[in-house]
CSV table of C-alpha atoms and ligand atoms in Angstrom, one decimal:
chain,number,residue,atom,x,y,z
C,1,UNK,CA,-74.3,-323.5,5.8
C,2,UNK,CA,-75.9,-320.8,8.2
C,3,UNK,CA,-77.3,-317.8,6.3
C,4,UNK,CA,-74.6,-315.2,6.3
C,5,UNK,CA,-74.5,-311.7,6.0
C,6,UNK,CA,-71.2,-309.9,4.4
C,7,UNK,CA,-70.4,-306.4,3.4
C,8,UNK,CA,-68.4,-305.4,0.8
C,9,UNK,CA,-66.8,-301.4,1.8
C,10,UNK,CA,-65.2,-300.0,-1.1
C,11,UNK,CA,-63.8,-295.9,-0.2
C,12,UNK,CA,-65.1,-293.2,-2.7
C,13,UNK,CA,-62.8,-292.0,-5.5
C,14,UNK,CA,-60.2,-292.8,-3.3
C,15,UNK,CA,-57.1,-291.5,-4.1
C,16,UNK,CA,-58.4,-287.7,-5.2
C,17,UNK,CA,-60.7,-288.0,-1.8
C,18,UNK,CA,-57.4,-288.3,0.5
C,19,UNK,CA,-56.1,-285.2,-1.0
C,20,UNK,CA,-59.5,-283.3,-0.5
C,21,UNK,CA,-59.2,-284.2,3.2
C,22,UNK,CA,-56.1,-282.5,3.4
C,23,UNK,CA,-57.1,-279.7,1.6
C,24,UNK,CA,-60.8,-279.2,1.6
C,25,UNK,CA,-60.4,-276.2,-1.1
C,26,UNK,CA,-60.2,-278.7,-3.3
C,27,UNK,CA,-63.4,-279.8,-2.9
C,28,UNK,CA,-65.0,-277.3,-5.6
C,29,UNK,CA,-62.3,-278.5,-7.8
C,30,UNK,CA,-62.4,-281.2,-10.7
C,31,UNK,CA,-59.2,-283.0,-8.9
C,32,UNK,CA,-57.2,-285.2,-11.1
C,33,UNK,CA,-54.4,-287.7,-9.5
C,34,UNK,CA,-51.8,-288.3,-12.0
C,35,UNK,CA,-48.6,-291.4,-12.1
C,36,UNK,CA,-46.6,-289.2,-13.8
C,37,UNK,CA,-44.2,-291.7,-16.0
C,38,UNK,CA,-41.4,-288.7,-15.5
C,39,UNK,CA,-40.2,-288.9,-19.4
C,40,UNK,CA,-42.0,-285.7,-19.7
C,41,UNK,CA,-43.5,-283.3,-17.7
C,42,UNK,CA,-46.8,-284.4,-19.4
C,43,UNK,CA,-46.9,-287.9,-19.5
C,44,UNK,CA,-48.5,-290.1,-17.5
C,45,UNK,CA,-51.8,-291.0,-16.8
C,46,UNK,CA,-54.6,-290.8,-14.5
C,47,UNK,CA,-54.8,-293.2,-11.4
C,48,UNK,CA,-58.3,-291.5,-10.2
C,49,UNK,CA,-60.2,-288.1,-10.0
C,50,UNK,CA,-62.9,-286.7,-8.0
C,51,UNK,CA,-66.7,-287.2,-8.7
C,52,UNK,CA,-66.6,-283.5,-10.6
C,53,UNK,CA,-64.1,-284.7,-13.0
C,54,UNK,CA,-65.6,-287.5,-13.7
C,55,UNK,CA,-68.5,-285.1,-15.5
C,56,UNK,CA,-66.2,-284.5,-17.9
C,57,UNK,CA,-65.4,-288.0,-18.8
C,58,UNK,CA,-62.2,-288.2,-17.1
C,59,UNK,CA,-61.3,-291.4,-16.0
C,60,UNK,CA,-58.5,-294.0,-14.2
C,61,UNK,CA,-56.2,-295.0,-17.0
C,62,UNK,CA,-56.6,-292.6,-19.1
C,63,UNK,CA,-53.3,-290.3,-20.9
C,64,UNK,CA,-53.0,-287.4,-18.6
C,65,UNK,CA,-52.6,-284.9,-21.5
C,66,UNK,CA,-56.3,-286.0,-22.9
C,67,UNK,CA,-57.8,-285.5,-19.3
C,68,UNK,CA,-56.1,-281.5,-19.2
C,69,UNK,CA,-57.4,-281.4,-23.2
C,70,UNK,CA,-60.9,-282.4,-21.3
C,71,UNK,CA,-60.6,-280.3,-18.4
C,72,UNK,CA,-59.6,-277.6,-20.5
C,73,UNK,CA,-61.2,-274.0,-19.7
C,74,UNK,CA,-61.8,-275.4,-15.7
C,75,UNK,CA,-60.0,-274.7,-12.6
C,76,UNK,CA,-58.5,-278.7,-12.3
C,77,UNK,CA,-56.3,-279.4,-9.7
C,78,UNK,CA,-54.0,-282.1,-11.0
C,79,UNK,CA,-51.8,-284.4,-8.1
C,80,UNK,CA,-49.1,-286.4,-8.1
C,81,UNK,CA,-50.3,-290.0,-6.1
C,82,UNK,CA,-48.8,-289.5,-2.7
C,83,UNK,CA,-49.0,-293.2,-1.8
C,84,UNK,CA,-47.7,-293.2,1.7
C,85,UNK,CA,-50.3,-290.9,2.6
C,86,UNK,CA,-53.1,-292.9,1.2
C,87,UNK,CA,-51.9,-296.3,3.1
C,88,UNK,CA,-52.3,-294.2,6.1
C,89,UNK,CA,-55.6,-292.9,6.0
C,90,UNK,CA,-56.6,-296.8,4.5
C,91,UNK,CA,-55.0,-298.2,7.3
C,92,UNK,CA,-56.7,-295.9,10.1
C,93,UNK,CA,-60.1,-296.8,8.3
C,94,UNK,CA,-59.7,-300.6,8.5
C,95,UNK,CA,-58.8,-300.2,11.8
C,96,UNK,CA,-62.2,-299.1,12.4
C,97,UNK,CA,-64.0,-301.3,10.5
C,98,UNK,CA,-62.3,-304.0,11.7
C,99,UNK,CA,-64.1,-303.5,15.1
C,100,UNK,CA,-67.1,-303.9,13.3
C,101,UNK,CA,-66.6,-307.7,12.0
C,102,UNK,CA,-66.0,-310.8,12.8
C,103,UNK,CA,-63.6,-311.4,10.4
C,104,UNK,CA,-62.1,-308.8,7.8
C,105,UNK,CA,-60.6,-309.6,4.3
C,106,UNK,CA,-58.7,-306.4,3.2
C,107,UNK,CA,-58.5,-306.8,-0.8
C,108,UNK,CA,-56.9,-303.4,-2.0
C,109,UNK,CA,-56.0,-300.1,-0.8
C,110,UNK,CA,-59.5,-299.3,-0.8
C,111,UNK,CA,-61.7,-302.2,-0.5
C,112,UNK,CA,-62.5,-304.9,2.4
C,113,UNK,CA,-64.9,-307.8,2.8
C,114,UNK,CA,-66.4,-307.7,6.5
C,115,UNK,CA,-68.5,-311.0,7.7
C,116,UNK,CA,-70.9,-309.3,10.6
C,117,UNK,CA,-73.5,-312.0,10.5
C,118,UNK,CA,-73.3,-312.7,14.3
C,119,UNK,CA,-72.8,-309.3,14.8
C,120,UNK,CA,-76.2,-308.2,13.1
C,121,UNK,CA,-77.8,-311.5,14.0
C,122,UNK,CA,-78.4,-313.0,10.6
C,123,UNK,CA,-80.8,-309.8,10.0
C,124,UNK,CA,-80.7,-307.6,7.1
C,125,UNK,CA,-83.3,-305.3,8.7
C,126,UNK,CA,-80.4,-304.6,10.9
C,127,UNK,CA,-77.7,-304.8,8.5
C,128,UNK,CA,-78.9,-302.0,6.7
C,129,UNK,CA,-78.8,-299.6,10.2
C,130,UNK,CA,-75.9,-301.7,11.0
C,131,UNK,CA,-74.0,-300.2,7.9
C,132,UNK,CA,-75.0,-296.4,8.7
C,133,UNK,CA,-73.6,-296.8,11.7
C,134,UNK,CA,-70.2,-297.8,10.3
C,135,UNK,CA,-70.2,-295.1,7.7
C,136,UNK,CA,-71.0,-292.4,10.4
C,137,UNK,CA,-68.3,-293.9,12.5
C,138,UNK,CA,-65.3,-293.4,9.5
C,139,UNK,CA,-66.8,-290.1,8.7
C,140,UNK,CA,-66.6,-288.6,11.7
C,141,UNK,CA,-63.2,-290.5,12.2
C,142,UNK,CA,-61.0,-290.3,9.5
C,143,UNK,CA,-63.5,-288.0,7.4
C,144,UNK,CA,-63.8,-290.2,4.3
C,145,UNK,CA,-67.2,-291.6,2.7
C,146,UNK,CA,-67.7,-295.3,1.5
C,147,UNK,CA,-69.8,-297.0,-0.2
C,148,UNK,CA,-71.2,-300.1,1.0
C,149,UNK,CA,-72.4,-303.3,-0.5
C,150,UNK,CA,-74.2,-306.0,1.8
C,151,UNK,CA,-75.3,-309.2,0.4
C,152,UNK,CA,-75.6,-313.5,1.6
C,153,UNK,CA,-72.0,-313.7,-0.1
C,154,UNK,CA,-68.7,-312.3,-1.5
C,155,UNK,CA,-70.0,-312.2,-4.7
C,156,UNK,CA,-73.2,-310.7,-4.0
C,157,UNK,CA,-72.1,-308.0,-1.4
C,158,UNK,CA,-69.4,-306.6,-4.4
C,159,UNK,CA,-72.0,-306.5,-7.2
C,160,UNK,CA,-74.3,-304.4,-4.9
C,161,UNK,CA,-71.6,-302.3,-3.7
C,162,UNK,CA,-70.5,-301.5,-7.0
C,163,UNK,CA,-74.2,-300.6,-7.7
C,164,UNK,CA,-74.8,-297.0,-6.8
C,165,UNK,CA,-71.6,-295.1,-5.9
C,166,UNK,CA,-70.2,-292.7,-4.4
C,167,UNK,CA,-72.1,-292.8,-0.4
C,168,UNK,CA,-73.9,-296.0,-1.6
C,169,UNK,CA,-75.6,-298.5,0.6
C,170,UNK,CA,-76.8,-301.5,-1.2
C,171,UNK,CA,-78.8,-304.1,0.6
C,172,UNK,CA,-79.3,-307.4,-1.9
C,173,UNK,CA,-81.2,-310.1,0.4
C,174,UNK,CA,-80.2,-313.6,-0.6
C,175,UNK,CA,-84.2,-314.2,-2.5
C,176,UNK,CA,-83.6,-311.4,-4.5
C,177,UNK,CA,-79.7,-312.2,-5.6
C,178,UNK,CA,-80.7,-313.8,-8.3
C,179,UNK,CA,-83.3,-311.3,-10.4
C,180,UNK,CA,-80.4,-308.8,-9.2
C,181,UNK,CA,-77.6,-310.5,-11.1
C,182,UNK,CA,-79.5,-311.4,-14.0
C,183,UNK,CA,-79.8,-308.4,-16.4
C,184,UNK,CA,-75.4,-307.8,-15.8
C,185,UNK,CA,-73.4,-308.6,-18.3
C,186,UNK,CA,-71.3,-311.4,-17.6
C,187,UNK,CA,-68.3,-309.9,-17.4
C,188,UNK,CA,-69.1,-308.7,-14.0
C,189,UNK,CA,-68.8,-312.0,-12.8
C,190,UNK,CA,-65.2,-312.4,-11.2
C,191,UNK,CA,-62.9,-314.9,-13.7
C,192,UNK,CA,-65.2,-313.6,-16.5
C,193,UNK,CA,-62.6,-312.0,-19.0
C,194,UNK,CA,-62.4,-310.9,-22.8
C,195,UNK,CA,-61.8,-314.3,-24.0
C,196,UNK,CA,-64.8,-315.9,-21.8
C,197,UNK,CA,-67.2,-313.1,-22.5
C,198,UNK,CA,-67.0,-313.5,-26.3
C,199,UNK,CA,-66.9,-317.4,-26.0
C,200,UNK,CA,-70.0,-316.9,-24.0
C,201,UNK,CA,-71.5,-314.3,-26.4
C,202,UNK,CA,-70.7,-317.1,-28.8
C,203,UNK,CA,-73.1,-319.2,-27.1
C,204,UNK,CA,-75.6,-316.7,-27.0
C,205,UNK,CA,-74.8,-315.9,-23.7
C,206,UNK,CA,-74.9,-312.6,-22.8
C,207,UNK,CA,-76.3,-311.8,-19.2
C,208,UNK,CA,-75.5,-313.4,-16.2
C,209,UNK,CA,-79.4,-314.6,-16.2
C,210,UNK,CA,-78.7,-316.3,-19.5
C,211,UNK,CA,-75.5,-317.5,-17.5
C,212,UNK,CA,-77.6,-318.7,-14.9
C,213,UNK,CA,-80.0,-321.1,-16.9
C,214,UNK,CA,-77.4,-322.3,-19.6
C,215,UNK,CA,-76.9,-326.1,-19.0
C,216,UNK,CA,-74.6,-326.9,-16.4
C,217,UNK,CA,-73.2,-330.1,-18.2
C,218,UNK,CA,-72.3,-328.1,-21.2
C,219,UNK,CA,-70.5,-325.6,-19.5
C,220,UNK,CA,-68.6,-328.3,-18.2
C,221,UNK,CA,-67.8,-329.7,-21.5
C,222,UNK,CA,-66.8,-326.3,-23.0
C,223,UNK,CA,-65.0,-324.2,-20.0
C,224,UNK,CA,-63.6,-327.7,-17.8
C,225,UNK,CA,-65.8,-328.9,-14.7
C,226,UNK,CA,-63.7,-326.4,-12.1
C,227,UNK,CA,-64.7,-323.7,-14.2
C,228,UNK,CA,-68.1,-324.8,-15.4
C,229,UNK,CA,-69.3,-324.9,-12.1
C,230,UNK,CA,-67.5,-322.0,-10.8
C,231,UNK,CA,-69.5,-319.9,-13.4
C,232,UNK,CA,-72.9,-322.1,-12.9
C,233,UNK,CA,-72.8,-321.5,-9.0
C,234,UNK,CA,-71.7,-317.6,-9.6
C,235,UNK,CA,-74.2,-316.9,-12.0
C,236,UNK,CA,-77.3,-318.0,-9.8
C,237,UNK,CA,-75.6,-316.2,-6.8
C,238,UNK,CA,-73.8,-319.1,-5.0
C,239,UNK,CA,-70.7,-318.2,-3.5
C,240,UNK,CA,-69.5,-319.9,-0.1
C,241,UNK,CA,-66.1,-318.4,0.0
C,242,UNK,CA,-65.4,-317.3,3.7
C,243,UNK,CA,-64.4,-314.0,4.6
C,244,UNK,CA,-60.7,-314.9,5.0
C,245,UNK,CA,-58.1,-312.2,7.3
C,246,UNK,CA,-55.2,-312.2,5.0
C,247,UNK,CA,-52.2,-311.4,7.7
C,248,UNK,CA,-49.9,-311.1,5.5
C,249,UNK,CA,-46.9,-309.1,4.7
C,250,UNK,CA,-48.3,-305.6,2.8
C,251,UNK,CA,-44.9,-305.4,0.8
C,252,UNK,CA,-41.8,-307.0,-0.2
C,253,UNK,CA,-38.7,-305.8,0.0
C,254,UNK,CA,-35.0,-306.2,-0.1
C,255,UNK,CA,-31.9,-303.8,0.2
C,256,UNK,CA,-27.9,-304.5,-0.5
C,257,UNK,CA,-24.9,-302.7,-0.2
C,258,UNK,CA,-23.2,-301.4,-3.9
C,259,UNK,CA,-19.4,-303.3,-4.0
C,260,UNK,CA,-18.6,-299.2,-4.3
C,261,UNK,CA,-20.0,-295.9,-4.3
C,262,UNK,CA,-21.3,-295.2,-7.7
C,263,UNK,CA,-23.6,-292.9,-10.4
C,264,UNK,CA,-23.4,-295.4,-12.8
C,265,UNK,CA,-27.1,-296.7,-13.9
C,266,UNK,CA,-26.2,-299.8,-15.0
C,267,UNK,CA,-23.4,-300.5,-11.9
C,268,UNK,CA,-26.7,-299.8,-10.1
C,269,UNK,CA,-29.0,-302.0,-11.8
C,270,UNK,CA,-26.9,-304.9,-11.6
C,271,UNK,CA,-27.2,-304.7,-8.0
C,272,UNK,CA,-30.9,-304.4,-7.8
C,273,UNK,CA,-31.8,-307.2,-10.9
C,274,UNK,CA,-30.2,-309.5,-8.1
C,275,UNK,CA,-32.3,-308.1,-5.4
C,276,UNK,CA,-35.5,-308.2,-7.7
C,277,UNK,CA,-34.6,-311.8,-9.0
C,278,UNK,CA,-35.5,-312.7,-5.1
C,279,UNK,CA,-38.5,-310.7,-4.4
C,280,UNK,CA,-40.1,-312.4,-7.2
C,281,UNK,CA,-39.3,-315.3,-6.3
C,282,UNK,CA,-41.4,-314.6,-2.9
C,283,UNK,CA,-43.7,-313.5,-5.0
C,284,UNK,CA,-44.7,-316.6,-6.7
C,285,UNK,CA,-44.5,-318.3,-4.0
C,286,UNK,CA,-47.6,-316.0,-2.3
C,287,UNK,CA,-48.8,-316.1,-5.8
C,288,UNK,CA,-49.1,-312.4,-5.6
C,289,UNK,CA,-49.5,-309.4,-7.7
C,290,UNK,CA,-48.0,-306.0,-6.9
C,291,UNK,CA,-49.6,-302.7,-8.1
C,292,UNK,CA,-46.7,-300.5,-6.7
C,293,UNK,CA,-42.9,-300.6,-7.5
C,294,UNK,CA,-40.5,-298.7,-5.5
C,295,UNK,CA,-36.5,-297.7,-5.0
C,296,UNK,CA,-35.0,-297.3,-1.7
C,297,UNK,CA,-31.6,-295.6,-1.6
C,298,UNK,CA,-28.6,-294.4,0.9
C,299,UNK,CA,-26.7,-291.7,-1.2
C,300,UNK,CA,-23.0,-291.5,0.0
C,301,UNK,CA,-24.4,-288.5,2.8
C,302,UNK,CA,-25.7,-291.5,4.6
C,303,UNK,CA,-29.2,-289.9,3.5
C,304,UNK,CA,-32.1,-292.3,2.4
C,305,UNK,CA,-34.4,-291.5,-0.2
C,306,UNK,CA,-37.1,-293.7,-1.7
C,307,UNK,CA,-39.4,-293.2,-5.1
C,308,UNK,CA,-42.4,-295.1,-6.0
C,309,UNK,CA,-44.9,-295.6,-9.2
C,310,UNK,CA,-48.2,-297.3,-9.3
C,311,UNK,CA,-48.9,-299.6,-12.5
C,312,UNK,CA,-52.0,-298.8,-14.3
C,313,UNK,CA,-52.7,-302.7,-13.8
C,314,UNK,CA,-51.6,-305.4,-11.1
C,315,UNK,CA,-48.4,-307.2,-12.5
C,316,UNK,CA,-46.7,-310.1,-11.5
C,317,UNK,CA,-43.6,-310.3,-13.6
C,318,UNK,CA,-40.3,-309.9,-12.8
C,319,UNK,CA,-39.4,-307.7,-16.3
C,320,UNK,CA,-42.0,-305.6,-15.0
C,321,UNK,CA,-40.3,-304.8,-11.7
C,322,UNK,CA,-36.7,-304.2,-13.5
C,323,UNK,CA,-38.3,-301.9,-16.1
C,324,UNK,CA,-40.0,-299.9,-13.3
C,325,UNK,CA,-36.6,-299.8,-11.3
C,326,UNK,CA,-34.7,-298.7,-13.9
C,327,UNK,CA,-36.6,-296.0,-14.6
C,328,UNK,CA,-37.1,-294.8,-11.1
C,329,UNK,CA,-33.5,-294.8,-11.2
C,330,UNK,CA,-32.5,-293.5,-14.2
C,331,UNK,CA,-34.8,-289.9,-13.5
C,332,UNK,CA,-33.1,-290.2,-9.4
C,333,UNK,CA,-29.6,-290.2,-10.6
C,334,UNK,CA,-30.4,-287.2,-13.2
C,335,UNK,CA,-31.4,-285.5,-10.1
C,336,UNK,CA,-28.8,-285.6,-8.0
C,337,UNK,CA,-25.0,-285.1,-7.5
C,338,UNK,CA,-24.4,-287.1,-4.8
C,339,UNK,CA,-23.3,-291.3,-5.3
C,340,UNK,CA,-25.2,-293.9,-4.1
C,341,UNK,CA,-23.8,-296.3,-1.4
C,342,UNK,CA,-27.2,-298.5,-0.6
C,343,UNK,CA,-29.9,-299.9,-3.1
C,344,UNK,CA,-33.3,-301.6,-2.4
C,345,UNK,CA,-36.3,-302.5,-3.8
C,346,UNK,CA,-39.7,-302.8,-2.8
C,347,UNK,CA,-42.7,-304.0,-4.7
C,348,UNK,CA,-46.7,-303.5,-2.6
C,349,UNK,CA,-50.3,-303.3,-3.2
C,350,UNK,CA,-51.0,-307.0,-3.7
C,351,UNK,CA,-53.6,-308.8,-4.8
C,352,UNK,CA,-54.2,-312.5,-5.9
C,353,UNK,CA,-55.1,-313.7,-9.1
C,354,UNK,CA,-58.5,-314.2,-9.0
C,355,UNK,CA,-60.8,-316.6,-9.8
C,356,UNK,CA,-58.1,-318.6,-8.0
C,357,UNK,CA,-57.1,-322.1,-8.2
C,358,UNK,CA,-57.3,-323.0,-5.0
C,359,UNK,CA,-60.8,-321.2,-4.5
C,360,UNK,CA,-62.2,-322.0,-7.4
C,361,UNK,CA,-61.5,-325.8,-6.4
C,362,UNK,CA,-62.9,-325.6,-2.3
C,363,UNK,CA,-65.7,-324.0,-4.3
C,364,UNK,CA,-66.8,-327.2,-6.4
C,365,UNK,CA,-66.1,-329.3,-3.1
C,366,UNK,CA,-68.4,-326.9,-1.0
C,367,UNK,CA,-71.2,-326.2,-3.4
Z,1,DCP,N1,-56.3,-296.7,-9.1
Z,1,DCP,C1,-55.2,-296.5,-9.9
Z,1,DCP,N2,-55.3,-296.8,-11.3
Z,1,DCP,C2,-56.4,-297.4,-11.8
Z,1,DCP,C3,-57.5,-297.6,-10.9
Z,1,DCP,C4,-57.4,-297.2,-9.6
Z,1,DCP,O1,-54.2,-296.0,-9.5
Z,1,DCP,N3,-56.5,-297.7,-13.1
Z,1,DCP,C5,-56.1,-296.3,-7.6
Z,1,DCP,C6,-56.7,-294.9,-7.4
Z,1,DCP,C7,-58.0,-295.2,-6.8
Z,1,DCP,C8,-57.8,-296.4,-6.0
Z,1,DCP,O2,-56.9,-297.2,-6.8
Z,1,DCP,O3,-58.4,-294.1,-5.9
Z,1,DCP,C9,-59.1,-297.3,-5.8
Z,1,DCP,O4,-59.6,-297.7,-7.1
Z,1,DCP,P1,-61.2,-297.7,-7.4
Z,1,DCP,O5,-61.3,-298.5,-8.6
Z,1,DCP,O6,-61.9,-298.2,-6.2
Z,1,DCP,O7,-61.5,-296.2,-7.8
Z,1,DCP,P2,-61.8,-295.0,-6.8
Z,1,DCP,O8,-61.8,-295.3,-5.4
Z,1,DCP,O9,-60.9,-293.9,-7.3
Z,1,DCP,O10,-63.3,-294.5,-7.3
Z,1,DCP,P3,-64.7,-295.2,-6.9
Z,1,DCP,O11,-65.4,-294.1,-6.2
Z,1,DCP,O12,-65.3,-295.5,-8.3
Z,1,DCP,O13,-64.5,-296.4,-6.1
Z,2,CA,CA1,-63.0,-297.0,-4.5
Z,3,CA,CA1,-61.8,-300.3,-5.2
């Protein structure tokens, strides 16, 4: 295979970054995004914050009353997610980089694999101005910095990019991969879990350098051949997954009509257990994962309302979807006086399993 050259572009503190564009006071401002469950004004916890926040330890995941308790005696700004207004700005940005690549692999809200190979020529000399450019281009655009990971491969390019954030441009040329990967821990690989990394710790492996010069055979024999050689090739920075456009549908939804006009929660849910009982289906057919759950209804005004909450982590099951519409739901109806005539449900922000099957096994072929 021709030497290739792909970038891995990965938007700063994402989330808290949209809202500073639209409000630029913020700036100054530890600014904390919140999913706010709704069971209490308090509850909930934090899908991102700005770089100032992050001083004081605040971080995605955590409860949002121990990131005010943290905060505590600052001026924090604390935001409900405003999805919609995120997928814009994302979707403006791609556009541009898109322009910039051969072909583009969109992985999240925030992140995108771009092969530019023919487009720099194969050079990393040029990759590196090649990059500015691009990051000049979206700032003066959309007004949102990136950072930016370039490297011979998928794997390579996401490390680097992870490597010095926020405004980062990390160039890893394919002789030093290797000695780059070598001193992470191994759970940085991609497929590398809990349960792996302490079976590898077990085997006195703890880097991905003592990874990469563990014998092959008996990684086989411990982890299966797909596997063995998946974490064999990654570890000594062999990746020949392509830079793949995805295409696909960015959510999946379905909407019914209630048999009457109602208020009744569980009349409701009925209705959209049916609804959600398909989607998922569609779902493991795509073998997706969602990261957003939302409620679409038509109250018996003939206006539409919708309500959305983004999981802490990307889900897959169906019990997952009916808990999250149940609970949109349930805080809607104690909201309103009006009956609902229409239901839907609508379930976004995918991503695939990963290491993949499928991947994992064109992988072995390939390498
Ligand atoms: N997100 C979330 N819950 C999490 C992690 C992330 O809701 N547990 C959302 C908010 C982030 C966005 O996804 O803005 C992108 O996630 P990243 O992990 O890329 O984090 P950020 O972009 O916020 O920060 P960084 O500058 O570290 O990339
Ligand atoms: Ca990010
Ligand atoms: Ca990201």
């Amino acid at each position: 295979m021709q030497n290739r050259i792909v970038m891995l572009v990965d938007f700063d503190y994402f989330f808290a970054q949209c809202e500073e564009l639209r409000n630029p006071t913020l700036k100054d401002n530890p600014v904390v995004i919140g999913v706010y469950s709704g069971r209490t004004e308090e509850s909930g916890a934090v899908s991102t914050s700005n770089y100032i926040a992050r001083k004081y330890t605040v971080k995605s995941g955590m409860p949002l009353f121990l990131a005010k308790r943290k905060l505590e005696g600052t001026d924090a700004v604390f935001l409900p997610v405003d999805h919609e207004y995120y997928e814009q700005i994302s979707y403006r940005i791609m556009q541009i980089l898109r322009g910039y690549a051969s072909s583009l692999e969109q992985v999240s809200i925030d992140e995108a694999y771009l092969d530019v190979t023919e487009q720099v020529q194969g050079s990393f000399e040029k990759a590196k101005d090649y990059a500015q450019k691009m990051k000049n281009e979206v700032t003066e655009q959309v007004g949102i910095s990136f950072s930016v990971g370039v490297g011979p491969n998928k794997l390579v390019a996401k490390i680097a990019c992870d490597s010095q954030k926020p405004n980062g441009l990390t160039i890893v040329k394919p002789e030093e991969a290797k000695t780059f990967l070598a001193p992470l821990p191994v759970d940085r690989l991609l497929g590398v879990g809990k349960k792996t990394s302490a079976k590898m710790d077990s085997l006195g492996i703890k880097t991905v350098g003592d990874l990469a010069s563990y014998n092959v055979q008996k990684l086989i024999d411990i982890f299966g051949r797909i596997l063995g050689v998946y974490f064999h090739n990654a570890a000594n920075a062999v990746d020949n997954e392509p830079v793949q456009e995805q295409g696909e549908a960015e959510s999946i939804s379905r909407i019914g009509t209630l048999k009457q006009d109602t208020k009744d929660l569980a009349f409701i849910l009925q209705k959209t257990d049916e609804l959600t009982d398909d989607i998922s289906k569609e779902l493991a057919e795509k073998n997706l994962s969602f990261k957003q759950v939302a409620i679409y209804l038509v109250l018996t005004d003939l206006s539409s309302k919708s309500r959305s909450i983004t999981l802490e982590q990307p889900a897959k099951d169906k019990e997952t979807i009916k808990k999250n519409v149940k609970e949109l739901f349930g805080k809607f109806l104690s909201e309103t006086q009006l009956e609902v005539r229409r239901v839907g449900v609508k379930v976004s922000g995918f991503s695939r399993e990963e290491p993949r099957q499928k991947q994992l096994t064109s992988f072995f072929q390939t390498s």
